[in-house]
Coordinates of C-alpha atoms and ligand atoms in Angstrom, one line a residue:
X1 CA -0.9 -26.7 -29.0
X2 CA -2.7 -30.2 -28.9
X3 CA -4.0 -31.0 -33.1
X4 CA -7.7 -32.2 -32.7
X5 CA -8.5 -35.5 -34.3
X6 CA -7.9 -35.4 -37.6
X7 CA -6.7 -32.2 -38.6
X8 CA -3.9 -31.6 -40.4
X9 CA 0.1 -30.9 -39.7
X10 CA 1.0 -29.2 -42.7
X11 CA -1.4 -27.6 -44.6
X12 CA -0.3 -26.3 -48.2
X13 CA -2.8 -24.4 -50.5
X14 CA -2.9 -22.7 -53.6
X15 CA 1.0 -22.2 -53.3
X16 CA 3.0 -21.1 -56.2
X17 CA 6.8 -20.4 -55.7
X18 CA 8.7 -18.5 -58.7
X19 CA 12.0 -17.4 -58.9
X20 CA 13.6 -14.9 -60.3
X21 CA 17.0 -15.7 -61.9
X22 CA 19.0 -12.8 -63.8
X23 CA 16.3 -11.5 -66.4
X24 CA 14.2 -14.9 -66.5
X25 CA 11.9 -16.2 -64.5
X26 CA 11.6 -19.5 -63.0
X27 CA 7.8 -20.5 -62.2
X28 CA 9.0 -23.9 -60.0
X29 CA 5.7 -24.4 -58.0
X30 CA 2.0 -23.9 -59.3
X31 CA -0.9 -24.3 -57.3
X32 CA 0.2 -27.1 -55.1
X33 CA -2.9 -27.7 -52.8
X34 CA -1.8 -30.6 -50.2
X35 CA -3.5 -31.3 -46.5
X36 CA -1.0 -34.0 -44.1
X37 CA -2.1 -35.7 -41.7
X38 CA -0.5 -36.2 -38.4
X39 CA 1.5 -39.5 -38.4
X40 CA 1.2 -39.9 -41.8
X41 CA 4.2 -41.0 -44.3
X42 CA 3.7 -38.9 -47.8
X43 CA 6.1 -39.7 -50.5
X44 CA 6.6 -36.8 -53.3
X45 CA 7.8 -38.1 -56.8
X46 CA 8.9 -36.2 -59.5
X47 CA 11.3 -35.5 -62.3
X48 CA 14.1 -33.7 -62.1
X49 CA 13.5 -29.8 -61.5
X50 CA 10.0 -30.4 -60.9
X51 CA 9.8 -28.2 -57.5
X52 CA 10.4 -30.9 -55.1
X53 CA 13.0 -29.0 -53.1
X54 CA 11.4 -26.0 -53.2
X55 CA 8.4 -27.6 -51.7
X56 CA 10.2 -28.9 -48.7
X57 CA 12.1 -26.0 -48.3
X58 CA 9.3 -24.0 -48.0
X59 CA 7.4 -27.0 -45.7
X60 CA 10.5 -26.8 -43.5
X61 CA 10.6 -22.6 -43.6
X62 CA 13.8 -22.8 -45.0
X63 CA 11.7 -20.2 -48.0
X64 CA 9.6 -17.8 -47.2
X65 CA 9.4 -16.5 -50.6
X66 CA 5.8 -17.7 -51.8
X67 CA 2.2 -17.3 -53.1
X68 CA -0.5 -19.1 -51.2
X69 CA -0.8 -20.5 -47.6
X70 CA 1.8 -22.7 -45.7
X71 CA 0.8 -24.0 -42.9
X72 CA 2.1 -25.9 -39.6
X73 CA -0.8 -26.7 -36.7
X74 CA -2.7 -24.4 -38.5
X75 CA -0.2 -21.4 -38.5
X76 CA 1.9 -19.8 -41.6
X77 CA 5.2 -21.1 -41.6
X78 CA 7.6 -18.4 -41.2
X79 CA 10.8 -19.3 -40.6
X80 CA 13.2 -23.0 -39.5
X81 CA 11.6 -25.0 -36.6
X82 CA 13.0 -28.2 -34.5
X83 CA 9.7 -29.2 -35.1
X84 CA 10.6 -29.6 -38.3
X85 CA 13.6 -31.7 -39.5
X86 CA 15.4 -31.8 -42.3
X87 CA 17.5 -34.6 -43.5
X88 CA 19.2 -34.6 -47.2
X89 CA 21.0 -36.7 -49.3
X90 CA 24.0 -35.0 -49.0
X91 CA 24.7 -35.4 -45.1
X92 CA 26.4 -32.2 -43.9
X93 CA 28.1 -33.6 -40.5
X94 CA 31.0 -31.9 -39.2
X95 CA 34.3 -33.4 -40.1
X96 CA 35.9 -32.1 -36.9
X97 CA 33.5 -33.2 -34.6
X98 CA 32.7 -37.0 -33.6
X99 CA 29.5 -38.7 -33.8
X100 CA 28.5 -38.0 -30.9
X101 CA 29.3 -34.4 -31.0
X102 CA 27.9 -33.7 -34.2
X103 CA 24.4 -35.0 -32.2
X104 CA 25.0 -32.5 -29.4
X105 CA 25.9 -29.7 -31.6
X106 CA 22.6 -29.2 -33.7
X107 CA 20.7 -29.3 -30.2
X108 CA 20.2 -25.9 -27.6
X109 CA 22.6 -25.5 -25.4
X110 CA 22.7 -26.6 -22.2
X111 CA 19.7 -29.8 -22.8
X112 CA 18.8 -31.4 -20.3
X113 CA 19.9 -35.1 -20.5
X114 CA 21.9 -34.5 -23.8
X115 CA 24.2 -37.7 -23.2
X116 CA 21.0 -39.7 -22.6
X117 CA 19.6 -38.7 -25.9
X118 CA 22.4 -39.0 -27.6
X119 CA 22.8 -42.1 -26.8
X120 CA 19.0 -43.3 -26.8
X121 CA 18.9 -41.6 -30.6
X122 CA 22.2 -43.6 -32.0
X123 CA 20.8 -46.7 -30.8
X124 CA 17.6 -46.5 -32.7
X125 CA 19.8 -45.9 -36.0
X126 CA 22.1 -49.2 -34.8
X127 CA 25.0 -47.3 -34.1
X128 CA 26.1 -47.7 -30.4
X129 CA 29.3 -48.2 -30.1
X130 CA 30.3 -45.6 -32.9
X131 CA 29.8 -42.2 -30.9
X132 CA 34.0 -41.8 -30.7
X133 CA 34.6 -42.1 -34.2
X134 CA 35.0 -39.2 -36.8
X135 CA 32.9 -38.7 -40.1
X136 CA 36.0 -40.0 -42.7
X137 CA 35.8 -43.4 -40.7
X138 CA 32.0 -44.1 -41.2
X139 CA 30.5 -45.5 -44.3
X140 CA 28.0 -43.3 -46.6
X141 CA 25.3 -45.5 -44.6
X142 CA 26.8 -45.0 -41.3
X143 CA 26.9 -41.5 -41.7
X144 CA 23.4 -41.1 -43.0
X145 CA 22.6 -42.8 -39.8
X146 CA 24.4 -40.4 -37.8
X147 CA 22.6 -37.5 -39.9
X148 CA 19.0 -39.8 -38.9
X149 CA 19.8 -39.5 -35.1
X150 CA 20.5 -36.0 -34.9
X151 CA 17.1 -34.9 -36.5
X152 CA 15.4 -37.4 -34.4
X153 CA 17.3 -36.4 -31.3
X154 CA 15.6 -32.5 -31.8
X155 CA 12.3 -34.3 -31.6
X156 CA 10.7 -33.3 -34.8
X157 CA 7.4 -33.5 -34.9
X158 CA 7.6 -33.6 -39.0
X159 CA 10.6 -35.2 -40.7
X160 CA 11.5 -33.7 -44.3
X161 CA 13.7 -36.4 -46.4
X162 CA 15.1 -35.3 -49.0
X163 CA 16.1 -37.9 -51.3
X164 CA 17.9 -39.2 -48.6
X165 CA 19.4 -42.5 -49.5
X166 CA 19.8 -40.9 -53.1
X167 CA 23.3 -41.5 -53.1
X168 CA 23.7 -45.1 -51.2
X169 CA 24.3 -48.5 -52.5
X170 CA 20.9 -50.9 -53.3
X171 CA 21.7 -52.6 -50.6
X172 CA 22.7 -50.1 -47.8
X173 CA 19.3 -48.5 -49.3
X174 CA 16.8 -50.6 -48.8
X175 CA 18.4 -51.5 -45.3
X176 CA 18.1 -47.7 -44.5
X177 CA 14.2 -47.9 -45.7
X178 CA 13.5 -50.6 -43.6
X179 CA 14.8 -48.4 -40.7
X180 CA 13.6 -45.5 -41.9
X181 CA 10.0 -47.4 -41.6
X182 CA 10.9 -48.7 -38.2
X183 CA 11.5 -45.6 -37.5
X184 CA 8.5 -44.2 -38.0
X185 CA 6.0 -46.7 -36.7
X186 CA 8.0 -46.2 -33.4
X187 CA 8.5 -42.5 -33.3
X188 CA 5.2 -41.3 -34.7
X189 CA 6.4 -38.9 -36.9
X190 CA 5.1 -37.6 -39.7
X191 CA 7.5 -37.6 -42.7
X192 CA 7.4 -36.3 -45.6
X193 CA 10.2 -38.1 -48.5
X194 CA 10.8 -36.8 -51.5
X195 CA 12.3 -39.2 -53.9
X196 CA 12.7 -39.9 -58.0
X197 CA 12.4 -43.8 -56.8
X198 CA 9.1 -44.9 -57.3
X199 CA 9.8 -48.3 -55.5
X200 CA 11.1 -46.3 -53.0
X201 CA 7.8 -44.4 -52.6
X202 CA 5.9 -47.0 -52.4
X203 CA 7.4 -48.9 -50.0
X204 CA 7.6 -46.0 -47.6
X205 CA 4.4 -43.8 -48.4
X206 CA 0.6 -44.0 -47.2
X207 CA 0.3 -41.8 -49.8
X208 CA 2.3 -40.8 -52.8
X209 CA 2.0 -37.7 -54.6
X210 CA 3.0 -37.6 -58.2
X211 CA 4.2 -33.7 -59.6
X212 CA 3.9 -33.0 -62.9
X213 CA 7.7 -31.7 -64.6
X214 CA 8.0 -27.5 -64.0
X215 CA 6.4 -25.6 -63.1
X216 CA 5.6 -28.6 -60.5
X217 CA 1.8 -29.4 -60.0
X218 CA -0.1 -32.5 -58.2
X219 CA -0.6 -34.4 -60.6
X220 CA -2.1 -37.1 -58.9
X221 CA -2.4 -38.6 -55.4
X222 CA -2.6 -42.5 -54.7
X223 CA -3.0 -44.0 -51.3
X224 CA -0.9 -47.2 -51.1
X225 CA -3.3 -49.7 -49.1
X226 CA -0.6 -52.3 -48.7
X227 CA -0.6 -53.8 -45.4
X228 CA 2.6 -54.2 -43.3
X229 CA 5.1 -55.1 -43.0
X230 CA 5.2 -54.5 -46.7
X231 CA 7.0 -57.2 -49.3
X232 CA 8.7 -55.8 -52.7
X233 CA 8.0 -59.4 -53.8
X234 CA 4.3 -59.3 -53.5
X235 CA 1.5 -58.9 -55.8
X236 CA 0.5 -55.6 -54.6
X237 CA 3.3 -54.0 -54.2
X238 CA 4.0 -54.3 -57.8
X239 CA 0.5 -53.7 -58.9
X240 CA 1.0 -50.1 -56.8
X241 CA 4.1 -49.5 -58.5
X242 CA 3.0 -50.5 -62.0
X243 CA 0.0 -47.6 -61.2
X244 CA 2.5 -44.9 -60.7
X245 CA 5.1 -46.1 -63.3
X246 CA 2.0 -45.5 -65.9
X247 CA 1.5 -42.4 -64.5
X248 CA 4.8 -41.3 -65.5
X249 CA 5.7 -43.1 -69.0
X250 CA 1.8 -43.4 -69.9
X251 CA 0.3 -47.0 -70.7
X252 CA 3.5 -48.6 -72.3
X253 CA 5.0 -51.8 -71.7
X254 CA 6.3 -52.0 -68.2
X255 CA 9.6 -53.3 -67.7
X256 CA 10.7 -56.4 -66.4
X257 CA 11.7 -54.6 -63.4
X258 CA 8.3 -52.9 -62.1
X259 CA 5.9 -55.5 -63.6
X260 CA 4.7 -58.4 -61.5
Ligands
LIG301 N1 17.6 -20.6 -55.7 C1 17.2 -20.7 -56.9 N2 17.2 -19.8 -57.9 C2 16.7 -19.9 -59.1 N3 16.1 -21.0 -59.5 C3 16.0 -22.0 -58.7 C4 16.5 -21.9 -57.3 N4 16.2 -23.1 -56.7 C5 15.6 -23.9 -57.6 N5 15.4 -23.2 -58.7 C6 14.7 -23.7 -59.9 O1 13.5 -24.2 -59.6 C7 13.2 -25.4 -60.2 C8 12.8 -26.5 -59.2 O2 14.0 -26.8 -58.4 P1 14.0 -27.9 -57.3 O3 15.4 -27.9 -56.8 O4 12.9 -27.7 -56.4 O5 13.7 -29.2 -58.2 P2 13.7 -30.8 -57.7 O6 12.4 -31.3 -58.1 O7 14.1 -30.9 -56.3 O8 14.9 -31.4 -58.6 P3 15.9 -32.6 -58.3 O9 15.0 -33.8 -58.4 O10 16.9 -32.5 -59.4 O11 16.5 -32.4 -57.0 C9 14.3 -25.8 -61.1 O12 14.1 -25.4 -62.4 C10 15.5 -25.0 -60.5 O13 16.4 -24.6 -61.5
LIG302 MG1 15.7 -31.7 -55.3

């Protein structure tokens, strides 16, 4: 189905999600009312426990436990999709399996031109050359890579990161952000990140949602107008980042590290 101009991906509204654990219940999500559009790059911010997971999990059909309306092109999502992509901070490849192979094993059987996209995919993540080699001999950057080409190489049409350079090194991390931006711009996917890095958010998002702690609401929504290629050094940048910072901690002193 072709979207017309300007209407939306993923369309949430008035969802609620609670679960129910032993005697107690859990309310996680509470009227979360959120329209995407295609191509866009939405970061989601939040404490800890806030809903965030259960928000993409639910985006990416992974739960179909809910209250409200779901929706992808404008029907209720039901169930998993390779439309829909998933990539976590824990990577999940297949220790037994190379690079390569991993790759070929979360796509159909029998793709057309699967060594083709294989190898097409691990050279947009810079990893040509790698396709032999087993998970225990990449680094946790290399092998995030690895997880990076094999949702792209399912041709998502919606990415779903969650916290996915969470457990990297600075450096390896902003690296991965600056591919994970590449990335986009070159793919045209629409991703959604959800991330407790608010530097992190900025950089990435055109928009970056703020949830409240649970039960997870929006709190607020700020578009980052920062052109790009974006700079963490610059003026703007930090002003955006100060914005959200405040959001979080109310109007106190900002720290050295987010002020200008
Ligand atoms: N399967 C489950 N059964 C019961 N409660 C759950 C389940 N999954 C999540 N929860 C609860 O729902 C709330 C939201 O969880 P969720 O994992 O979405 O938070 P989060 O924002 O992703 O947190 P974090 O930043 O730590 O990953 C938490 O209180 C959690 O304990
Ligand atoms: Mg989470």
């Amino acid at each position: 189905m072709e979207l017309k101009r300007n209407s939306h991906i993923i369309e949430i509204s008035h969802l609620s999600k609670t679960f129910q654990s032993g005697k107690n219940k859990i309310e996680a999500l509470c009227d979360i009312n959120l329209k995407i559009n295609k191509g866009e790059f939405v970061s989601i911010i939040g404490a800890s426990g806030c809903g965030k997971s259960t928000l993409l999990r639910i985006i990416g059909g992974l739960d179909k436990e809910y209250k409200g309306k779901a929706l992808f092109e404008g029907k209720p999502i039901v169930a998993p999709s390779r439309q829909r992509g998933f990539i976590f901070q824990d990577i999940r490849l297949l220790p037994w399996l190379t690079v390569e192979d991993n790759i070929k094993f979360s796509l159909p059987y029998k793709t057309p031109d699967i060594d083709d996209i294989v190898s097409k995919k691990l050279e947009i993540v810079n990893l040509k050359g790698f396709e032999k080699a087993y998970p225990k001999q990449l680094s946790g950057g290399m092998a995030q890579r690895v997880a990076i080409a094999r949702a792209l190489a399912n041709q998502p049409k919606v990415l779903l990161l969650d916290e996915p350079f969470g457990a990297l090194d600075a450096i390896t991390k902003i690296k991965l952000q600056e591919e994970m931006l590449r990335i986009w711009e070159n793919e045209k996917i629409t991703m959604i990140l959800v991330t407790h890095d608010i530097d992190e958010a900025v950089y990435l998002g055109n928009r970056v949602v703020v949830m409240t702690n649970r039960p997870g609401r929006i709190q607020k929504i700020h578009d980052i107008t920062l052109a790009n290629p974006r700079s963490r050094i610059s003026y703007e940048f930090n002003i955006q980042k100060e914005t959200i910072y405040k959001e979080f901690f109310g109007d106190v002193e900002v720290p050295f590290a987010y002020a200008i």
